[in-house]
PDB file of C-alpha atoms in Angstrom:
ATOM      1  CA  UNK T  22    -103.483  55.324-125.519  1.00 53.00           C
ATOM      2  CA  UNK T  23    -100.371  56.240-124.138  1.00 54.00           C
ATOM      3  CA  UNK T  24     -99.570  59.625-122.609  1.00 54.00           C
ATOM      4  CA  UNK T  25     -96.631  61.275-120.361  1.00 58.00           C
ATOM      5  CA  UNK T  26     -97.312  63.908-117.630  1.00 54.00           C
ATOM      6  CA  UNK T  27     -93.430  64.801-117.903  1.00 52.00           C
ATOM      7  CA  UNK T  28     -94.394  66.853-120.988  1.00 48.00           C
ATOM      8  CA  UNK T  29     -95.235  69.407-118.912  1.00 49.00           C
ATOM      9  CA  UNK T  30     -91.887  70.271-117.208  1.00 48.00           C
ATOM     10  CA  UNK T  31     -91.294  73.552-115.970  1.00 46.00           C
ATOM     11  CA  UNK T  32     -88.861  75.861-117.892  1.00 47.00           C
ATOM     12  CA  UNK T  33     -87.877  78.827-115.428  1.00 46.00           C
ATOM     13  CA  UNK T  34     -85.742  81.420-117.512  1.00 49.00           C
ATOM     14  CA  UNK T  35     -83.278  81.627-114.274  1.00 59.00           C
ATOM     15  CA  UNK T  36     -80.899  78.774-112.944  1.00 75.00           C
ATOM     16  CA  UNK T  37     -78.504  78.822-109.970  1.00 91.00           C
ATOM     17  CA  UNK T  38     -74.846  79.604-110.321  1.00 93.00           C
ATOM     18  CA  UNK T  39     -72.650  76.289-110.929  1.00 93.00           C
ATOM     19  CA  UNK T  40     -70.835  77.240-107.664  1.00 94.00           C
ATOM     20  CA  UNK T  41     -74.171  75.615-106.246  1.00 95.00           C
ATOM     21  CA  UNK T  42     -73.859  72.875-108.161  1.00 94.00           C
ATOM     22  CA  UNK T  43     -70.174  72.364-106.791  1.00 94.00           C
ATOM     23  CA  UNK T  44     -71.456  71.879-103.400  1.00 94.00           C
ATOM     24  CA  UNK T  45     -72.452  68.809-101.540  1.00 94.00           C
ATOM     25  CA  UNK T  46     -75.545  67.057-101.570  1.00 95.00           C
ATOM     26  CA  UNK T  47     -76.284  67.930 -98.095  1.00 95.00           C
ATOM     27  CA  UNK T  48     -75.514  71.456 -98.046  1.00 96.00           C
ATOM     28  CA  UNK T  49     -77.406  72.186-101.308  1.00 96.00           C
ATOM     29  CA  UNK T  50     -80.654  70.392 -99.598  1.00 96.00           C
ATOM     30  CA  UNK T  51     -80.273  72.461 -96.828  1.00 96.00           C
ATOM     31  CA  UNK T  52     -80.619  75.582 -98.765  1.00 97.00           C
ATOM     32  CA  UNK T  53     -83.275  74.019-100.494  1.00 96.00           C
ATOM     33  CA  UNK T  54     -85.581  72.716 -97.148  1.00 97.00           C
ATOM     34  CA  UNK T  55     -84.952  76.839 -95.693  1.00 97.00           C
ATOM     35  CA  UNK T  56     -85.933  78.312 -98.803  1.00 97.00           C
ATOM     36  CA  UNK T  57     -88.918  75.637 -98.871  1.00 96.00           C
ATOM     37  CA  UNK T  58     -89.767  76.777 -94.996  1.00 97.00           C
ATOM     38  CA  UNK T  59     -89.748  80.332 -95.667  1.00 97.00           C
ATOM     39  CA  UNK T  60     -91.510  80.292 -99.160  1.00 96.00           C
ATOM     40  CA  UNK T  61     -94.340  78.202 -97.837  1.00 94.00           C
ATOM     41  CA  UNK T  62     -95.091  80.681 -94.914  1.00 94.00           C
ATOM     42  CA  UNK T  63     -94.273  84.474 -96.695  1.00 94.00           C
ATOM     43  CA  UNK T  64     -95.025  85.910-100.210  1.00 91.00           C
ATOM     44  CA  UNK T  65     -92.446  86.058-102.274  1.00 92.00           C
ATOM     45  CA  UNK T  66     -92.067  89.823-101.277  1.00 91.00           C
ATOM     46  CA  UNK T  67     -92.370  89.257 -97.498  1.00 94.00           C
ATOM     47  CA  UNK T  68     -89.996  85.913 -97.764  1.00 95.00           C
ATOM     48  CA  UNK T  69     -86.481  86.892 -96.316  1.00 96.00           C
ATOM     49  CA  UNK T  70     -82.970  86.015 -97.519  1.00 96.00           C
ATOM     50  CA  UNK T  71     -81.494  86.336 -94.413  1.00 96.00           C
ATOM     51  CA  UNK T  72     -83.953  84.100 -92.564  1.00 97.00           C
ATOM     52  CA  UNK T  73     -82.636  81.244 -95.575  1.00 97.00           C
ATOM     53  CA  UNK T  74     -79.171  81.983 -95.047  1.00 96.00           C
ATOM     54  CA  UNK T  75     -79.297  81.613 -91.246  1.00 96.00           C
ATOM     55  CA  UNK T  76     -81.687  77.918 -91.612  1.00 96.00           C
ATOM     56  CA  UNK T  77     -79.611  77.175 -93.808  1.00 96.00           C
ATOM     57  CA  UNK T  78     -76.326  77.435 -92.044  1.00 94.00           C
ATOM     58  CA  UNK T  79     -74.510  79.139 -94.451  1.00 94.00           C
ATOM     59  CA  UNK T  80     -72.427  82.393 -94.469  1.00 91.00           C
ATOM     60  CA  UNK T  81     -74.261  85.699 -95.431  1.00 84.00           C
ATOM     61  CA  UNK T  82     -72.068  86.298 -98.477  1.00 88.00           C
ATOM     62  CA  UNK T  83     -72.197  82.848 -99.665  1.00 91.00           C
ATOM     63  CA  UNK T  84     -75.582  83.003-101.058  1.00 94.00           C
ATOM     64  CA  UNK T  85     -75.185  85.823-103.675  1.00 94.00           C
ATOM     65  CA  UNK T  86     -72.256  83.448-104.899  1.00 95.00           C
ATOM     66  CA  UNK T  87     -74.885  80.430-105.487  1.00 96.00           C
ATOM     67  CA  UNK T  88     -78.038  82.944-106.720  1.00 95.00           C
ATOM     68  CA  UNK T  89     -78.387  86.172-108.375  1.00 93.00           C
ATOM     69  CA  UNK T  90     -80.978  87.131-106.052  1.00 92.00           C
ATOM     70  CA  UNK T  91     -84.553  86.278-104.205  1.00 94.00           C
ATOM     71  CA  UNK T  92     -86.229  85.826-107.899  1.00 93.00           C
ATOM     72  CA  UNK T  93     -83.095  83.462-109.109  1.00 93.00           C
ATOM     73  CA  UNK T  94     -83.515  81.095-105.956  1.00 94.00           C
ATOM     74  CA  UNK T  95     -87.958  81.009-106.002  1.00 94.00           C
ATOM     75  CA  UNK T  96     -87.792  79.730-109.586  1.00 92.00           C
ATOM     76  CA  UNK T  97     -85.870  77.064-109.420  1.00 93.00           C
ATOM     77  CA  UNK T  98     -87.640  76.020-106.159  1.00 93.00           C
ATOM     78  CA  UNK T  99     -90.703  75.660-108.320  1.00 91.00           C
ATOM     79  CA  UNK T 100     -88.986  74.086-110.940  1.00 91.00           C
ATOM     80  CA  UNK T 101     -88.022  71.647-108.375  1.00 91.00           C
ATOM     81  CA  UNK T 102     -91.970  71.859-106.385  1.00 90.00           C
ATOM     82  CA  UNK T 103     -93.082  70.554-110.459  1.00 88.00           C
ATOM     83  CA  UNK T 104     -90.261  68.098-111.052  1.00 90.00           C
ATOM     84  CA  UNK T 105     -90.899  66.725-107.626  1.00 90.00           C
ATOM     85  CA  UNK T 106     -94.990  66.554-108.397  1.00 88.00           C
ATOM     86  CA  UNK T 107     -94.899  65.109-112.208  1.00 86.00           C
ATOM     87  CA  UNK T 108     -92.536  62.609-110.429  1.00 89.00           C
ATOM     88  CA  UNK T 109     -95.527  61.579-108.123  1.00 88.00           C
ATOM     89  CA  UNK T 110     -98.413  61.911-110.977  1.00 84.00           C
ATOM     90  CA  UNK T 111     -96.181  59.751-113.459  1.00 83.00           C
ATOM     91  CA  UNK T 112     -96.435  56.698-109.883  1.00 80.00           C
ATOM     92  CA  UNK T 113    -100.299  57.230-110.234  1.00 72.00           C
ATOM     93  CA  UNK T 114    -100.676  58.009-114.179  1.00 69.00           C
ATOM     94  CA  UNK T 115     -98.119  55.509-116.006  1.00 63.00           C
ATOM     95  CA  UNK T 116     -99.122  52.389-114.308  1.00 62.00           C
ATOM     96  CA  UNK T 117    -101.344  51.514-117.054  1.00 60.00           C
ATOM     97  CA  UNK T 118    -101.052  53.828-119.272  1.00 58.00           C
ATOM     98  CA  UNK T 119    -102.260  51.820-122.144  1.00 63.00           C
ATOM     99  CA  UNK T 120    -105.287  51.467-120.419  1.00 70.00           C
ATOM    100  CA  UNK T 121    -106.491  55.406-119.665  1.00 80.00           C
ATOM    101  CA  UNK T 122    -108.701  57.308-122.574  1.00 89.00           C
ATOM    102  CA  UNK T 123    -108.145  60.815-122.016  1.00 92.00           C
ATOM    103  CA  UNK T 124    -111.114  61.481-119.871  1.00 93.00           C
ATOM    104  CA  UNK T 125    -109.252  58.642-117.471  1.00 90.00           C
ATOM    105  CA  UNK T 126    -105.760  60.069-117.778  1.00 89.00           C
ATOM    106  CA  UNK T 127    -107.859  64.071-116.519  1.00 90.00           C
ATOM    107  CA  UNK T 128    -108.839  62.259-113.766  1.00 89.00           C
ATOM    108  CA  UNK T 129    -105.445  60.447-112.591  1.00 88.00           C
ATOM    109  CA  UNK T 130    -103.615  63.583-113.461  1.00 88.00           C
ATOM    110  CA  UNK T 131    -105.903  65.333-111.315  1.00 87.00           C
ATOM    111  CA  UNK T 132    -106.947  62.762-108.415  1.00 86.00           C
ATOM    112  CA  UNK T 133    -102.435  62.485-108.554  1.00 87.00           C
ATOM    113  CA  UNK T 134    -102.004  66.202-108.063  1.00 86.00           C
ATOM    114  CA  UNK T 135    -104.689  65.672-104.988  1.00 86.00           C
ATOM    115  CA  UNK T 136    -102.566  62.879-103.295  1.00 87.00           C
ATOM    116  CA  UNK T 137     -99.671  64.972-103.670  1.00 89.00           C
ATOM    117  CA  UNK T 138    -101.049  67.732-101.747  1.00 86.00           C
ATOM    118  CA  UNK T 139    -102.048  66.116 -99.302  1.00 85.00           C
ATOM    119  CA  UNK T 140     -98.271  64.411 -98.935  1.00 90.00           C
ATOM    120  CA  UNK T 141     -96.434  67.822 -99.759  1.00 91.00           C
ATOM    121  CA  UNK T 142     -98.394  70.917 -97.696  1.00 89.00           C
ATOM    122  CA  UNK T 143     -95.319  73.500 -97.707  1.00 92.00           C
ATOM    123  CA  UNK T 144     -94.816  72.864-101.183  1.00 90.00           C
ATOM    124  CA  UNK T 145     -98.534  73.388-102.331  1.00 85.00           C
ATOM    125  CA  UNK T 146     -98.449  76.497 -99.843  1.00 87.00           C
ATOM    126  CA  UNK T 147     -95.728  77.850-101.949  1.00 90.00           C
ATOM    127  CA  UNK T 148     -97.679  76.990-104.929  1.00 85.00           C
ATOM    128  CA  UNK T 149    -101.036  78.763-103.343  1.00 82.00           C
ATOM    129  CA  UNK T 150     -99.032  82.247-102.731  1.00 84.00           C
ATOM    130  CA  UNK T 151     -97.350  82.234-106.163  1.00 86.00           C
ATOM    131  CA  UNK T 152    -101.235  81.997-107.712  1.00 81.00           C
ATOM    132  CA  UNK T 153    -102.868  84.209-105.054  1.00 78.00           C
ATOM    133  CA  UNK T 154    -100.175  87.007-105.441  1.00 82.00           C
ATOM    134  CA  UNK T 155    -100.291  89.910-108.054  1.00 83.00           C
ATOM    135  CA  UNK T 156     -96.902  91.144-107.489  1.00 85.00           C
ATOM    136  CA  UNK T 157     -94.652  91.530-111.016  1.00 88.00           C
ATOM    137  CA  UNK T 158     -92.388  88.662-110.102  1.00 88.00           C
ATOM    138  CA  UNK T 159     -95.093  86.377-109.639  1.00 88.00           C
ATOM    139  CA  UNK T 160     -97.948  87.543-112.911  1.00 87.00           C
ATOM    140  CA  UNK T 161     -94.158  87.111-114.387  1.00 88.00           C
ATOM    141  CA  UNK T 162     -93.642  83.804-113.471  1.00 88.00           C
ATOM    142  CA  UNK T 163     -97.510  82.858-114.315  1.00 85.00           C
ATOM    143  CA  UNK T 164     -97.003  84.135-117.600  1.00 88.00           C
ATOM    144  CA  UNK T 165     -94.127  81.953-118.371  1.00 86.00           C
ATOM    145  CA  UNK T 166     -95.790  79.012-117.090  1.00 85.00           C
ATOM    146  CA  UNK T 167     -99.022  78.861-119.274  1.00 89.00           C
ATOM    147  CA  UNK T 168     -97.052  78.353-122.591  1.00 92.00           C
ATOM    148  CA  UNK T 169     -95.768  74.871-120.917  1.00 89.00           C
ATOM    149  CA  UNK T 170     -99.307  73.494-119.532  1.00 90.00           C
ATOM    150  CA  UNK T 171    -101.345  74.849-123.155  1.00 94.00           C
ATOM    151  CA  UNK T 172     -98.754  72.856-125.204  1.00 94.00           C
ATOM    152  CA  UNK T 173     -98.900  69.762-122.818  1.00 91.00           C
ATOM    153  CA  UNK T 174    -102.663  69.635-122.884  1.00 93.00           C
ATOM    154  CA  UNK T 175    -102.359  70.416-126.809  1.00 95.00           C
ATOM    155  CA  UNK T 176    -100.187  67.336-127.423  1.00 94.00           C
ATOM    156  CA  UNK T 177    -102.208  65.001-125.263  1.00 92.00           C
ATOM    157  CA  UNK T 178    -105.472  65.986-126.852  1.00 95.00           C
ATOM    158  CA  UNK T 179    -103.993  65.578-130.441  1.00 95.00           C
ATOM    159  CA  UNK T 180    -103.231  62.006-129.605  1.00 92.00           C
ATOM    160  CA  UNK T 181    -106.459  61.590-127.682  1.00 93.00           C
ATOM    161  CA  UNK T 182    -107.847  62.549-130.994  1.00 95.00           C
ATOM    162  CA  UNK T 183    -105.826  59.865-133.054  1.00 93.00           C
ATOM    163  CA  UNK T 184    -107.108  57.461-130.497  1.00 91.00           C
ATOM    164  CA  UNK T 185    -110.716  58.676-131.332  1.00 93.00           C
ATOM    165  CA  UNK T 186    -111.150  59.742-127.078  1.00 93.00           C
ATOM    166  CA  UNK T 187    -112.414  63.417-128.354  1.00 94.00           C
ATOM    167  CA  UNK T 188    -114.075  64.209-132.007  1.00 93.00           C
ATOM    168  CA  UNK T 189    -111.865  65.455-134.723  1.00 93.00           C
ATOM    169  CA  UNK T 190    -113.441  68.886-134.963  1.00 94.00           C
ATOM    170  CA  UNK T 191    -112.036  70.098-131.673  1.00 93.00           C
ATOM    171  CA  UNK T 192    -109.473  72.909-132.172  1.00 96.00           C
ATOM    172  CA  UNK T 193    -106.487  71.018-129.786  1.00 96.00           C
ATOM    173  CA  UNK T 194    -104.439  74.168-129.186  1.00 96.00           C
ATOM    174  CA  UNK T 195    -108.559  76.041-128.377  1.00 96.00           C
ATOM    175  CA  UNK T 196    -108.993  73.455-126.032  1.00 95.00           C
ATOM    176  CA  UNK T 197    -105.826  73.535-124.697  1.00 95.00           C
ATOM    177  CA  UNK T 198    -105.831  77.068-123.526  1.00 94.00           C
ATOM    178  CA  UNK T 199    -109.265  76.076-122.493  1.00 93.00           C
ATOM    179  CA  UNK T 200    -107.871  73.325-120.098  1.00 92.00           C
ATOM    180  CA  UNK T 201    -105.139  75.646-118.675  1.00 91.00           C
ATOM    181  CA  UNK T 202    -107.820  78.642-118.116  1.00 89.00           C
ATOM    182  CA  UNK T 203    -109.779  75.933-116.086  1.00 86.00           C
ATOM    183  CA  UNK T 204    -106.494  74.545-113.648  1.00 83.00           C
ATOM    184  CA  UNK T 205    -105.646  78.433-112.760  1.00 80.00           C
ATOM    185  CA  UNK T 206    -109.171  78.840-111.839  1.00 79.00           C
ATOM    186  CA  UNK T 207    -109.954  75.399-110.267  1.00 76.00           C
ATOM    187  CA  UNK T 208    -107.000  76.403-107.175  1.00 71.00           C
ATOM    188  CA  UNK T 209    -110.536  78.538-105.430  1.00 67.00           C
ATOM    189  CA  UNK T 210    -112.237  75.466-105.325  1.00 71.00           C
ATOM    190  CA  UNK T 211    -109.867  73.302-104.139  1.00 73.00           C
ATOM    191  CA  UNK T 212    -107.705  74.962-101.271  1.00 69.00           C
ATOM    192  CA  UNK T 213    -109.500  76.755 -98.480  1.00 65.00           C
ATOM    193  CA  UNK T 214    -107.734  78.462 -95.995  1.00 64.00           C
ATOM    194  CA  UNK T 215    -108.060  75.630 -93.826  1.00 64.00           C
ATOM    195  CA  UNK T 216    -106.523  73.710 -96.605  1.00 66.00           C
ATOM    196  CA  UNK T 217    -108.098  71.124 -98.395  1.00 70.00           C
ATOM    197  CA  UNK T 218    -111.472  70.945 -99.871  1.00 72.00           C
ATOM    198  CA  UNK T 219    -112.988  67.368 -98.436  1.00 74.00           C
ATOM    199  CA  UNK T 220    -115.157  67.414-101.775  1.00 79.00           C
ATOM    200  CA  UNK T 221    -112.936  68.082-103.412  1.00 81.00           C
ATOM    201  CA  UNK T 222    -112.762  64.753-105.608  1.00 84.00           C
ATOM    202  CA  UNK T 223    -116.286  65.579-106.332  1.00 87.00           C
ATOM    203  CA  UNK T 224    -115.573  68.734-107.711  1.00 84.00           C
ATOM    204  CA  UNK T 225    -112.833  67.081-110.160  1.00 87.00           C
ATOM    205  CA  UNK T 226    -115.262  64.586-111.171  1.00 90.00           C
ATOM    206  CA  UNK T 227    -117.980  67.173-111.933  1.00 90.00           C
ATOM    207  CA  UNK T 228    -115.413  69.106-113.946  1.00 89.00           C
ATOM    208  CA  UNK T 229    -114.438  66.193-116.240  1.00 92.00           C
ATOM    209  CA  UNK T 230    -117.830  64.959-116.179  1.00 93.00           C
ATOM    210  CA  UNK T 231    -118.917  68.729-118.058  1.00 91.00           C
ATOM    211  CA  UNK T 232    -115.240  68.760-120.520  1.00 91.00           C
ATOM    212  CA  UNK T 233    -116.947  65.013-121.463  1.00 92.00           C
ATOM    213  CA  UNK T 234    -120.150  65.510-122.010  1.00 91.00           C
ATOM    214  CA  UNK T 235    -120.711  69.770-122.230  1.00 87.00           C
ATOM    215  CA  UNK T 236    -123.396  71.913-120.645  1.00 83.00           C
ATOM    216  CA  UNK T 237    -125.850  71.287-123.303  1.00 82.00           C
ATOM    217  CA  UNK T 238    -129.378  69.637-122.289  1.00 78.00           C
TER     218      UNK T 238
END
């Protein structure tokens, strides 16, 4: 059964100017890493422009020409926190991909998003404060990104049900907001303040373990 965690790409509404585009490597990544620094350590409210533009080494007019603002610059960092992530899920997920049923593919999808965090703190941080805040921007942002994850899950189950992984009778695009419901919820249980869970494997395996095989007796 073959499946691709790239079908859940993010699609932020915003993108930055071409004028960023037009600059070097180098000098884009360093506005990249100080917007990654001060994301991972403020809210998206408390996270300062001017504390980017002065990491990053670039003039104080010269942003505005590369973003339209604060809101412009955080969404494409998370489009670039989830391209950078289904890049390290898709090393864990597609070696055998032939191989995984779906109940295997929840568990390298998940056990891959694990690894990741563990590689990538700042970038989960920023991750943690975009679910843990209720300002507009970021129920906004939220918002946009359940759409993607309910119509990945949705096309995964509807070929896990051609490969006869999950019965027939399942509503796929139910189950899908289902599945989404459960990774917005499943961030508590995972990351403590201190980072982390240590059980947290166990946790993921107890979670696929009742989407297998339900809560009934």
């Amino acid at each position: 059964m073959k499946m691709n965690s790239h079908s859940c790409k993010s699609g932020g509404a915003k993108m930055p100017k071409s004028t960023f585009y037009n600059l070097d490597q180098k000098k884009r990544d360093r506005i990249i890493e100080a917007a990654i620094d001060e994301f991972a350590t403020n809210s998206f409210h408390k996270a300062s422009i001017t504390n980017i533009i002065k990491n990053a080494e670039i003039a104080s007019g010269s942003f505005y020409q590369y973003f339209d603002g604060k809101e412009d610059l955080y969404i494409h960092l998370l489009d670039i926190i989830v391209e950078r992530k289904l890049e390290y899920i898709d090393q864990v997920v597609m070696n055998n991909p032939n191989d995984l049923n779906f109940f295997n593919f929840l568990e390298k999808l998940y056990r891959g998003g694990i690894e990741f965090a563990k590689e990538n703190p700042r970038l989960i941080s920023i991750g943690k404060n975009l679910m843990n805040n209720n300002c507009e921007v970021c129920k906004k942002i939220r918002e946009q990104q359940k759409p993607q994850s309910e119509r990945f899950f949705k096309k995964i189950l509807e070929q896990a049900i051609e490969a006869g992984d999950v019965k027939e009778e399942i509503d796929p695009e139910l189950t899908a907001k289902f599945l989404t419901s459960i990774n917005y919820s499943l961030s508590d249980f995972i990351y403590t303040e201190d980072g982390l869970n240590e059980n947290v494997m166990d946790t993921i395996n107890e979670l696929i373990d009742i989407i297998e095989n339900g809560i009934k007796n």
